[in-house]
Coordinates of C-alpha atoms in Angstrom, one line a residue:
Chain A
X1 CA 0.0 0.0 0.0
X2 CA 1.4 3.5 -1.0
X3 CA 2.1 5.7 1.9
X4 CA 3.2 9.3 1.8
X5 CA 6.8 9.8 2.6
X6 CA 7.3 11.5 5.9
X7 CA 9.7 14.5 5.9
X8 CA 10.0 17.9 6.9
X9 CA 8.3 20.6 5.0
X10 CA 11.8 22.0 3.8
X11 CA 13.0 18.5 2.8
X12 CA 9.5 18.0 0.8
X13 CA 9.9 21.2 -1.1
X14 CA 13.6 20.2 -1.8
X15 CA 12.4 16.8 -2.9
X16 CA 10.0 18.2 -5.5
X17 CA 12.7 20.4 -7.0
X18 CA 15.0 17.3 -7.2
X19 CA 12.3 15.5 -9.0
X20 CA 11.7 18.5 -11.4
X21 CA 15.5 18.5 -11.9
X22 CA 15.8 14.8 -12.4
X23 CA 13.1 14.9 -15.3
X24 CA 14.7 18.0 -16.8
X25 CA 17.9 16.1 -17.0
X26 CA 16.4 13.2 -18.6
X27 CA 17.2 10.9 -15.7
X28 CA 13.7 9.9 -15.5
X29 CA 10.5 10.2 -17.8
X30 CA 8.3 11.4 -15.0
X31 CA 8.1 11.9 -11.3
X32 CA 5.2 11.2 -8.9
X33 CA 5.8 11.8 -5.2
X34 CA 3.3 11.8 -2.3
X35 CA 4.8 13.4 0.9
X36 CA 3.5 14.3 4.4
X37 CA 5.1 16.8 6.6
X38 CA 6.3 15.7 10.1
X39 CA 6.7 19.2 11.2
X40 CA 4.8 22.5 10.2
X41 CA 5.5 25.7 8.2
X42 CA 3.7 28.4 6.4
X43 CA 4.8 28.2 2.7
X44 CA 4.7 31.0 0.2
X45 CA 5.8 32.3 -3.0
X46 CA 9.1 34.1 -3.1
X47 CA 7.4 37.5 -4.3
X48 CA 5.9 37.9 -0.8
X49 CA 9.4 38.2 0.7
X50 CA 9.7 41.6 -0.9
X51 CA 6.7 43.1 1.0
X52 CA 8.0 45.7 3.6
X53 CA 6.4 43.8 6.5
X54 CA 7.5 40.4 5.5
X55 CA 10.3 40.0 8.1
X56 CA 8.1 41.0 11.0
X57 CA 5.2 38.8 9.7
X58 CA 7.6 35.9 9.5
X59 CA 8.9 36.3 13.0
X60 CA 5.4 36.6 14.5
X61 CA 4.4 33.5 12.5
X62 CA 7.6 31.6 13.6
X63 CA 6.8 32.5 17.2
X64 CA 3.5 31.1 17.0
X65 CA 5.1 27.8 15.8
X66 CA 4.7 28.4 12.0
X67 CA 8.1 29.2 10.5
X68 CA 7.8 30.7 7.0
X69 CA 9.2 28.9 3.9
X70 CA 9.4 30.2 0.3
X71 CA 8.5 27.8 -2.6
X72 CA 8.9 27.9 -6.4
X73 CA 5.4 28.1 -7.3
X74 CA 2.9 31.1 -7.4
X75 CA -0.2 31.7 -5.2
X76 CA -0.6 32.8 -1.6
X77 CA 0.5 31.5 1.9
X78 CA -0.4 27.8 2.4
X79 CA -0.1 26.0 5.8
X80 CA 1.7 22.8 5.8
X81 CA 1.4 20.2 8.6
X82 CA 0.9 16.5 9.4
X83 CA -2.8 17.2 8.3
X84 CA -1.7 17.7 4.7
X85 CA -0.5 15.3 2.0
X86 CA 1.4 16.8 -0.9
X87 CA 1.2 15.6 -4.5
X88 CA 3.9 16.3 -6.9
X89 CA 3.5 15.3 -10.6
X90 CA 6.4 16.0 -12.8
X91 CA 6.2 15.4 -16.6
X92 CA 7.3 16.7 -20.0
X93 CA 4.2 17.1 -22.2
X94 CA 4.5 15.1 -25.4
X95 CA 5.5 17.7 -28.1
X96 CA 2.3 16.8 -30.2
X97 CA 0.3 18.5 -27.4
X98 CA 1.6 22.0 -28.3
X99 CA 1.9 24.8 -26.0
X100 CA -1.5 26.6 -25.9
X101 CA -3.2 24.2 -23.4
X102 CA -0.1 23.3 -21.3
X103 CA -1.2 25.0 -18.1
X104 CA -5.0 24.0 -18.4
X105 CA -4.0 20.5 -19.3
X106 CA -1.6 20.3 -16.2
X107 CA -4.3 21.2 -13.8
X108 CA -6.6 18.6 -15.5
X109 CA -4.0 16.0 -15.1
X110 CA -3.6 16.7 -11.4
X111 CA -7.2 17.3 -10.6
X112 CA -8.8 14.5 -12.7
X113 CA -7.7 11.5 -10.5
X114 CA -8.6 13.2 -7.4
X115 CA -12.1 14.1 -8.6
X116 CA -12.4 10.3 -9.8
X117 CA -11.4 9.2 -6.3
X118 CA -13.9 11.3 -4.5
X119 CA -16.7 10.2 -7.0
X120 CA -15.6 6.5 -6.3
X121 CA -16.1 7.3 -2.5
X122 CA -19.4 8.8 -3.2
X123 CA -18.5 12.5 -2.8
X124 CA -19.6 15.5 -4.8
X125 CA -16.4 16.5 -6.6
X126 CA -15.9 19.8 -8.4
X127 CA -13.2 22.1 -9.5
X128 CA -13.4 25.8 -9.0
X129 CA -13.0 28.9 -6.8
X130 CA -14.2 28.7 -3.2
X131 CA -15.0 32.1 -1.4
X132 CA -12.9 32.4 1.7
X133 CA -10.3 29.6 0.9
X134 CA -6.7 30.1 1.4
X135 CA -4.6 30.1 -1.9
X136 CA -7.9 30.1 -3.8
X137 CA -7.9 29.4 -7.5
X138 CA -9.8 28.3 -10.5
X139 CA -8.5 24.8 -10.1
X140 CA -9.1 24.0 -6.5
X141 CA -10.4 20.4 -6.2
X142 CA -13.5 20.6 -4.0
X143 CA -15.6 18.2 -2.0
X144 CA -19.2 18.8 -1.3
X145 CA -18.7 22.6 -2.1
X146 CA -15.7 23.1 0.0
X147 CA -11.9 23.2 -0.9
X148 CA -10.0 20.1 -0.2
X149 CA -6.9 20.4 -2.5
X150 CA -5.0 23.5 -3.5
X151 CA -3.1 23.3 -6.7
X152 CA -0.1 25.2 -8.2
X153 CA 2.4 24.7 -11.1
X154 CA 6.1 25.5 -11.7
X155 CA 7.5 25.1 -15.2
X156 CA 11.0 25.0 -16.3
X157 CA 12.7 24.7 -19.8
X158 CA 15.0 21.6 -20.6
X159 CA 16.7 21.6 -23.9
X160 CA 13.8 23.4 -25.5
X161 CA 11.1 21.4 -24.1
X162 CA 8.9 22.4 -21.0
X163 CA 8.8 20.3 -17.9
X164 CA 6.2 20.9 -15.4
X165 CA 5.9 20.3 -11.6
X166 CA 2.1 20.3 -11.0
X167 CA 1.4 20.4 -7.3
X168 CA -1.5 19.6 -5.1
X169 CA -1.9 20.1 -1.4
X170 CA -4.6 17.8 0.0
X171 CA -6.0 18.5 3.3
X172 CA -6.3 15.0 4.8
X173 CA -7.2 15.6 8.6
X174 CA -9.4 18.3 10.2
X175 CA -6.9 20.8 11.5
X176 CA -8.7 23.5 9.8
X177 CA -9.1 26.0 12.7
X178 CA -5.4 26.1 13.3
X179 CA -4.4 26.1 9.8
X180 CA -6.6 29.1 9.1
X181 CA -5.3 31.0 12.1
X182 CA -1.8 30.6 10.9
X183 CA -2.6 32.0 7.5
X184 CA -4.7 35.0 8.9
X185 CA -2.1 35.7 11.4
X186 CA 0.5 36.2 8.9
X187 CA -1.6 38.1 6.4
X188 CA -2.7 40.6 9.0
X189 CA 0.9 41.4 10.1
X190 CA 2.1 41.5 6.6
X191 CA -0.6 43.9 5.6
X192 CA -2.3 41.4 3.2
X193 CA -6.0 42.0 2.7
X194 CA -7.2 38.4 2.6
X195 CA -8.8 36.7 5.5
X196 CA -9.8 33.2 5.2
X197 CA -12.5 30.8 6.8
X198 CA -12.4 27.4 8.2
X199 CA -15.7 26.6 6.7
X200 CA -14.6 27.1 3.2
X201 CA -12.4 23.9 3.6
X202 CA -12.9 20.3 4.2
X203 CA -10.7 17.5 5.0
X204 CA -10.8 14.3 3.3
X205 CA -11.1 12.3 6.5
X206 CA -14.0 14.5 7.7
X207 CA -16.1 13.0 4.9
X208 CA -14.6 9.6 4.3
X209 CA -12.4 7.1 6.3
X210 CA -10.7 6.3 2.9
X211 CA -7.6 4.2 4.4
X212 CA -6.5 3.3 0.9
X213 CA -6.9 6.8 -0.7
X214 CA -3.2 7.4 -1.4
X215 CA -2.7 4.1 -2.9
X216 CA -5.8 4.5 -5.0
X217 CA -4.6 8.0 -6.2
X218 CA -1.1 6.5 -6.9
X219 CA -2.8 3.9 -9.3
X220 CA -5.0 6.5 -10.9
X221 CA -2.0 8.9 -11.6
X222 CA 0.0 6.1 -12.9
X223 CA -2.7 5.1 -15.2
X224 CA -3.2 8.5 -16.3
X225 CA 0.6 9.1 -17.0
X226 CA 0.7 5.7 -19.0
X227 CA -2.0 7.1 -21.4
X228 CA 0.1 9.8 -22.7
X229 CA 3.7 9.1 -21.9
X230 CA 6.1 6.1 -22.7
X231 CA 6.1 4.7 -19.2
Chain B
X1 CA 22.1 41.1 -33.9
X2 CA 19.5 42.6 -31.4
X3 CA 16.9 40.2 -29.8
X4 CA 13.9 41.0 -27.9
X5 CA 12.8 39.0 -24.9
X6 CA 9.1 39.0 -24.6
X7 CA 6.4 38.1 -22.0
X8 CA 5.4 34.3 -23.2
X9 CA 2.0 33.0 -23.3
X10 CA 1.7 29.6 -21.7
X11 CA -2.0 28.8 -21.8
X12 CA -5.1 30.0 -23.6
X13 CA -6.4 31.8 -20.4
X14 CA -2.9 33.7 -19.8
X15 CA -3.2 37.4 -20.7
X16 CA -0.5 38.9 -18.4
X17 CA 2.4 37.8 -16.1
X18 CA 4.1 39.3 -13.2
X19 CA 7.9 39.5 -13.1
X20 CA 9.1 37.5 -10.1
X21 CA 13.0 37.6 -10.4
X22 CA 15.7 38.1 -12.8
X23 CA 18.2 35.0 -12.9
X24 CA 20.6 37.0 -15.1
X25 CA 21.8 40.5 -14.8
X26 CA 22.7 43.1 -17.4
X27 CA 26.1 42.2 -18.8
X28 CA 25.6 38.4 -18.2
X29 CA 26.2 36.0 -21.1
X30 CA 23.1 33.9 -21.8
X31 CA 23.0 30.6 -23.9
X32 CA 20.1 29.6 -26.0
X33 CA 17.5 27.7 -23.7
X34 CA 19.0 29.0 -20.5
X35 CA 16.6 30.5 -18.1
X36 CA 16.8 34.2 -17.8
X37 CA 13.9 35.1 -15.4
X38 CA 10.9 33.7 -13.6
X39 CA 7.5 34.9 -14.2
X40 CA 4.3 34.2 -12.2
X41 CA 0.6 34.2 -13.2
X42 CA -2.0 33.4 -10.7
X43 CA -0.7 29.9 -9.5
X44 CA 1.9 29.3 -12.1
X45 CA 5.6 30.1 -11.8
X46 CA 7.8 29.5 -14.9
X47 CA 11.1 30.4 -16.1
X48 CA 11.6 32.3 -19.4
X49 CA 14.4 30.8 -21.5
X50 CA 16.6 32.8 -24.0
X51 CA 15.4 31.8 -27.4
X52 CA 19.0 32.7 -28.7
X53 CA 22.7 33.2 -27.2
X54 CA 24.2 36.5 -26.5
X55 CA 24.6 39.2 -23.7
X56 CA 21.7 40.4 -21.7
X57 CA 22.0 44.2 -22.4
X58 CA 18.9 45.6 -21.0
X59 CA 16.3 44.5 -18.4
X60 CA 13.1 46.5 -19.1
X61 CA 10.7 45.0 -16.5
X62 CA 11.2 45.0 -12.8
X63 CA 10.3 42.5 -10.1
X64 CA 6.7 42.5 -9.1
X65 CA 5.8 44.5 -12.5
X66 CA 2.8 42.9 -14.2
X67 CA 2.8 43.1 -18.1
X68 CA 0.6 41.7 -20.9
X69 CA 1.6 38.8 -23.0
X70 CA 4.1 39.9 -25.7
X71 CA 5.3 42.9 -23.7
X72 CA 9.1 43.6 -23.9
X73 CA 11.1 42.2 -21.1
X74 CA 14.7 42.6 -22.1
X75 CA 17.1 42.8 -24.8
X76 CA 19.8 40.1 -25.6
X77 CA 22.6 41.1 -28.2
X78 CA 24.5 38.7 -30.3
X79 CA 27.7 40.3 -31.3
X80 CA 28.0 44.0 -31.1
X81 CA 25.4 46.8 -30.8
X82 CA 25.5 50.4 -29.7
X83 CA 23.2 51.9 -27.0
X84 CA 21.7 54.0 -29.6
X85 CA 20.9 51.1 -31.8
X86 CA 19.3 49.2 -28.9
X87 CA 17.3 52.4 -27.8
X88 CA 16.0 52.3 -31.6
X89 CA 14.9 48.7 -31.4
X90 CA 13.0 49.4 -28.1
X91 CA 11.3 52.5 -29.5
X92 CA 10.2 50.7 -32.6
X93 CA 8.9 47.7 -30.6
X94 CA 7.1 49.9 -28.2
X95 CA 5.4 51.8 -31.0
X96 CA 4.2 48.6 -32.7
X97 CA 3.2 46.7 -29.6
X98 CA -0.3 46.1 -28.9
X99 CA -1.3 43.8 -26.0
X100 CA -3.4 40.8 -26.8
X101 CA -6.2 42.2 -24.6
X102 CA -6.1 45.5 -26.7
X103 CA -5.9 43.5 -29.9
X104 CA -9.0 41.4 -28.9
X105 CA -10.9 44.6 -28.2
X106 CA -9.7 46.1 -31.6
X107 CA -10.6 42.9 -33.4
X108 CA -14.2 42.8 -32.0
X109 CA -16.1 42.3 -28.8
X110 CA -15.5 39.4 -26.3
X111 CA -18.2 38.1 -24.2
X112 CA -19.2 40.4 -21.5
X113 CA -20.5 39.4 -17.9
X114 CA -23.0 41.7 -16.0
X115 CA -25.1 41.4 -12.9
X116 CA -28.6 41.2 -14.6
X117 CA -31.8 40.7 -12.7
X118 CA -29.9 39.7 -9.6
X119 CA -27.6 37.1 -11.2
X120 CA -24.4 37.1 -13.2
X121 CA -25.0 36.7 -17.0
X122 CA -22.5 36.1 -19.7
X123 CA -23.3 37.3 -23.2
X124 CA -21.6 38.0 -26.5
X125 CA -22.8 40.9 -28.6
X126 CA -21.8 41.0 -32.3
X127 CA -23.0 43.0 -35.6
X128 CA -25.1 46.0 -35.5
X129 CA -28.2 47.4 -37.2
X130 CA -31.7 45.9 -37.8
X131 CA -33.9 44.2 -35.2
X132 CA -31.5 42.3 -33.0
X133 CA -31.5 38.5 -32.9
X134 CA -31.0 36.7 -29.6
X135 CA -29.8 33.2 -29.7
X136 CA -30.7 30.9 -26.9
X137 CA -28.8 27.6 -26.3
X138 CA -30.0 24.2 -25.1
X139 CA -29.8 22.1 -22.0
X140 CA -26.1 21.7 -20.7
X141 CA -25.0 24.1 -23.7
X142 CA -23.6 27.6 -23.6
X143 CA -23.2 30.5 -26.1
X144 CA -20.5 28.6 -27.8
X145 CA -23.2 26.3 -29.4
X146 CA -23.7 29.0 -31.8
X147 CA -19.9 29.4 -32.7
X148 CA -20.5 28.6 -36.4
X149 CA -23.7 30.7 -36.6
X150 CA -23.3 34.1 -34.8
X151 CA -20.6 35.7 -36.7
X152 CA -22.3 34.8 -40.1
X153 CA -25.7 36.0 -38.8
X154 CA -24.0 39.0 -37.4
X155 CA -23.2 40.3 -41.0
X156 CA -26.8 41.2 -41.5
X157 CA -27.8 42.6 -37.9
X158 CA -27.0 42.8 -34.3
X159 CA -26.8 39.2 -32.8
X160 CA -26.7 38.4 -29.1
X161 CA -26.0 35.0 -27.7
X162 CA -26.2 34.4 -23.8
X163 CA -25.5 31.7 -21.4
X164 CA -28.7 30.9 -19.6
X165 CA -28.7 30.7 -15.8
X166 CA -27.0 27.3 -14.6
X167 CA -24.9 27.2 -17.8
X168 CA -21.6 28.5 -19.3
X169 CA -20.2 31.3 -17.2
X170 CA -23.4 32.6 -16.0
X171 CA -24.5 32.3 -12.3
X172 CA -25.3 28.7 -11.6
X173 CA -27.9 29.1 -8.8
X174 CA -31.6 28.2 -9.9
X175 CA -34.6 28.9 -7.8
X176 CA -37.7 27.4 -9.5
X177 CA -35.6 25.9 -12.4
X178 CA -38.4 26.0 -14.7
X179 CA -38.9 27.7 -18.3
X180 CA -40.2 30.9 -16.5
X181 CA -37.1 31.5 -14.7
X182 CA -34.9 30.9 -17.7
X183 CA -37.1 33.3 -19.8
X184 CA -37.2 35.9 -17.2
X185 CA -33.3 35.9 -17.5
X186 CA -33.7 36.4 -21.2
X187 CA -36.2 39.1 -20.7
X188 CA -33.9 40.8 -18.0
X189 CA -31.0 40.8 -20.4
X190 CA -33.3 42.5 -23.1
X191 CA -33.9 45.0 -20.5
X192 CA -30.5 45.5 -19.6
X193 CA -29.4 46.0 -23.2
X194 CA -32.5 48.3 -23.6
X195 CA -33.8 46.2 -26.3
X196 CA -37.7 46.5 -27.0
X197 CA -38.1 43.9 -29.7
X198 CA -36.0 41.2 -30.9
X199 CA -36.0 38.1 -33.1
X200 CA -35.6 35.0 -31.1
X201 CA -33.8 31.6 -32.0
X202 CA -33.7 28.8 -29.7
X203 CA -32.0 25.4 -29.8
X204 CA -33.6 22.5 -28.0
X205 CA -34.4 23.6 -24.5
X206 CA -33.6 27.1 -25.8
X207 CA -36.5 26.9 -28.1
X208 CA -38.8 26.1 -25.1
X209 CA -37.4 29.0 -23.5
X210 CA -38.0 31.3 -26.5
X211 CA -41.6 29.9 -26.8
X212 CA -42.0 31.0 -23.1
X213 CA -40.6 34.5 -23.6
X214 CA -43.1 34.8 -26.5
X215 CA -46.0 33.8 -24.4
X216 CA -44.9 36.1 -21.5
X217 CA -44.0 39.2 -23.6
X218 CA -45.4 38.7 -27.2
X219 CA -45.0 42.4 -28.0
X220 CA -41.2 42.0 -27.5
X221 CA -40.8 39.0 -30.0
X222 CA -40.7 39.7 -33.6
X223 CA -40.2 36.3 -34.9
X224 CA -39.3 32.8 -33.6
X225 CA -36.7 30.4 -35.1
X226 CA -37.1 27.0 -33.3
X227 CA -34.2 24.6 -34.0
X228 CA -34.8 20.8 -32.6
X229 CA -36.8 22.7 -30.3
X230 CA -38.3 21.3 -27.0
X231 CA -41.9 22.2 -26.0
X232 CA -43.6 21.0 -29.2
X233 CA -44.4 17.4 -28.2
X234 CA -44.2 15.0 -25.3
X235 CA -41.2 12.8 -26.7
X236 CA -37.5 13.3 -25.5
X237 CA -34.6 11.0 -25.1
X238 CA -34.9 10.6 -21.2
X239 CA -31.9 8.2 -21.3
X240 CA -29.7 10.9 -22.8
X241 CA -30.7 13.6 -20.3
X242 CA -30.2 11.2 -17.4
X243 CA -26.9 9.9 -18.8
X244 CA -25.6 13.3 -19.5
X245 CA -26.6 14.7 -16.0
X246 CA -24.8 11.5 -14.4
X247 CA -21.7 11.4 -16.5
X248 CA -18.5 12.2 -14.4
X249 CA -15.8 11.1 -16.7
X250 CA -14.9 10.9 -20.4
X251 CA -16.1 7.1 -20.8
X252 CA -19.4 7.8 -19.5
X253 CA -20.0 11.3 -21.3
X254 CA -18.7 10.2 -24.8
X255 CA -21.7 7.8 -25.6
X256 CA -24.1 10.6 -24.5
X257 CA -22.6 13.4 -26.5
X258 CA -22.3 11.2 -29.7
X259 CA -26.2 11.0 -29.7
X260 CA -26.3 14.7 -30.3
X261 CA -24.6 14.5 -33.7
X262 CA -25.1 12.3 -36.9
X263 CA -21.3 12.1 -37.1
X264 CA -20.0 10.8 -33.9
X265 CA -16.3 11.9 -34.9
X266 CA -17.5 15.4 -34.1
X267 CA -17.2 14.5 -30.5
X268 CA -13.6 15.4 -29.9
X269 CA -11.5 14.7 -26.7
X270 CA -11.4 18.5 -26.4
X271 CA -15.1 18.6 -26.4
X272 CA -15.3 16.1 -23.8
X273 CA -12.7 17.8 -21.5
X274 CA -14.5 21.2 -21.7
X275 CA -17.9 19.6 -21.0
X276 CA -16.4 17.8 -18.0
X277 CA -14.7 20.9 -16.8
X278 CA -18.0 22.7 -17.1
X279 CA -19.9 19.9 -15.4
X280 CA -17.4 20.1 -12.3
X281 CA -18.0 23.7 -11.6
X282 CA -19.7 24.6 -8.5
X283 CA -23.5 24.4 -8.8
X284 CA -23.6 22.9 -12.3
X285 CA -24.7 19.5 -11.3
X286 CA -27.5 20.8 -9.2
X287 CA -28.8 23.2 -11.8
X288 CA -28.8 20.5 -14.5
X289 CA -30.7 18.0 -12.2
X290 CA -33.1 20.7 -11.2
X291 CA -33.9 21.5 -15.0
X292 CA -34.2 18.0 -15.9
X293 CA -36.6 17.3 -13.1
X294 CA -38.7 20.3 -13.9
X295 CA -38.9 20.2 -17.6
X296 CA -38.3 16.7 -18.6
X297 CA -39.6 14.6 -15.7
X298 CA -39.7 10.9 -16.2
X299 CA -38.2 11.2 -19.7
X300 CA -41.0 13.0 -21.0
X301 CA -41.5 16.8 -21.8
X302 CA -43.9 18.4 -19.3
X303 CA -44.5 21.5 -21.1
X304 CA -46.5 21.9 -24.4
X305 CA -46.3 25.4 -26.1
X306 CA -47.2 24.1 -29.6
X307 CA -50.3 26.5 -29.4
X308 CA -47.6 29.4 -29.2
X309 CA -46.3 28.7 -32.6
X310 CA -47.5 31.1 -35.5
X311 CA -48.5 34.0 -33.2
X312 CA -45.2 35.7 -34.6
X313 CA -43.6 34.7 -37.9
X314 CA -42.0 31.2 -37.1
X315 CA -39.2 29.2 -38.8
X316 CA -38.7 25.6 -37.6
X317 CA -35.6 23.7 -38.4
X318 CA -34.9 20.0 -37.5
X319 CA -32.4 17.3 -38.4
X320 CA -34.2 14.3 -39.8
X321 CA -32.0 11.8 -37.7
X322 CA -32.3 13.8 -34.4
X323 CA -31.9 11.2 -31.6
X324 CA -32.8 13.6 -28.8
X325 CA -36.2 15.1 -29.9
X326 CA -37.8 13.5 -32.8
X327 CA -38.4 15.6 -36.1
X328 CA -42.0 14.4 -36.2
X329 CA -42.6 17.1 -33.6
X330 CA -42.4 19.7 -36.5
X331 CA -45.4 18.2 -38.3
X332 CA -48.5 20.3 -38.7
X333 CA -47.0 23.5 -37.2
X334 CA -48.2 26.8 -38.6
X335 CA -44.6 27.8 -39.4
X336 CA -42.1 27.5 -42.3
X337 CA -40.8 24.1 -41.5
X338 CA -37.4 22.9 -42.9
X339 CA -36.2 19.2 -42.1
X340 CA -32.6 18.8 -42.9
X341 CA -31.9 15.2 -44.2
X342 CA -29.3 13.1 -42.3
X343 CA -28.6 15.6 -39.7
X344 CA -28.8 15.2 -35.9
X345 CA -29.8 17.4 -32.8
X346 CA -26.8 19.8 -33.0
X347 CA -28.1 20.7 -36.6
X348 CA -26.8 24.3 -36.1
X349 CA -23.2 23.1 -35.8
X350 CA -23.2 20.2 -38.2
X351 CA -25.1 22.0 -41.0
X352 CA -24.2 25.6 -40.0
X353 CA -24.0 27.0 -43.6
X354 CA -27.5 25.7 -44.4
X355 CA -29.0 26.8 -41.2
X356 CA -27.5 30.3 -41.5
X357 CA -28.8 30.6 -45.0
X358 CA -32.3 29.6 -43.8
X359 CA -32.3 32.0 -40.8
X360 CA -31.0 34.9 -42.9
X361 CA -33.5 34.4 -45.7
X362 CA -36.3 34.1 -43.2
X363 CA -35.4 37.2 -41.3
X364 CA -34.9 39.2 -44.4
X365 CA -38.4 38.2 -45.6
X366 CA -40.0 39.8 -42.6
X367 CA -41.5 43.1 -42.8

């Protein structure tokens, strides 16, 4: 049974970048990694580090037990803890696909297996924005109308071909109140407008026991990758 | 040789990007394919690579600056170039540069969204002059169902296509989810656009909606064009409606969509992906189920508006091989009836040229 690899948030982010580098270098055809933090941190895009109050907000966050880490993908602050499982999908699209739908297709490839899993479990799966969710976006995966998975992408060029890291942060266990507090605390001190709400989110285990969820996702992703890559 | 480095376009929905960080500085050597800077767009971060080798001589966009696709980011020089020569290239580029958003605006209107009658409605407004024509799509469709019709019809007059509530990019929440609610949305759009009187063309459920508008506000409807219309008889392919509403993946959806066309090859992978993407949006599933229950309960059409046909000049178009609503519903109607041999339910897409010709001729014949 596939289990997510347990590691620190910093090590997890580094492992994702290493996976991206390995596919870029041609060392492997694709990468698929499930990892679960054994510590906690507030992870955000590099651009936020240029805000005037960033240092102060980072200190306040760290003092509250949420050290700040910077990541390579866009978006907003995202809390990472043992309650979350990260999915990193790395691949180079076949040249035949062209470039115009690369981003949309990337999100579809990440979201479709999760939606399929939720439907198998008997849930109401959808993709779209959810008001009041942290790091909200058009490609959240939602369960019963609440955000369960946040998504982002990082693309690099490798010998003229694009290689993408498509990332999903899946809320597994109900730690919503604490996660929300961490985001709102940072946003407030940093002078960011956004305030997020616990009731905009849902954890997978709140709705389903789903002990084999990660194993099933692993299978679904590998089937999906096999449909368009020479794996 | 002076090369320009511009904001790339990574996806259909990308119109602008924000500079994150320059990985190279002015004076640095860059090799073809090497990463020069990082750009972010909502939740995507990507490196921009040098399409050529040379020296990065100018950086023209700063960190955190947001620029449209195609905008000038930097200058890479292969060999020698004076500062004056570089200045001239930049000046020429900026003088000729029109952002894709501005280009789209110049080349014609894009779909607009407005808060109308208490809900968000999306509509596309093309052409000008004459009594306007309003196009109303069917169950599970959107304004793109008129992709091959609207531009051709708009050469003669103003033509407006909308996304009905619960569909496309309009608001998804429905209350009564009946023909009245949908027709009220059409009338609210007419009010918003200050249109007193229009021609209506409806496809499938959109025909039923058009008939309902004509019943509710006959003085505002100059003519009716009903294409494979609902509301003209009891029969409907209930298995299709249920199957379409239930389908959650490509394998389940494909056999449903192929029933819409006489040529199943027209159901492309992209069409399936787009439809699944739509069906997964918040509120869509509920809206489709509500409409199905209200309008087509038990696999039968619950509303008969045959008596409304003919009060305004009416054109009825049907594909002879329609597998969703039988063409026999066109029999005996007080209207100009055109049955197109070998065509299926999406006749306005499959036989677009013929349908456009019929509609244009019909509308021109009216006083």
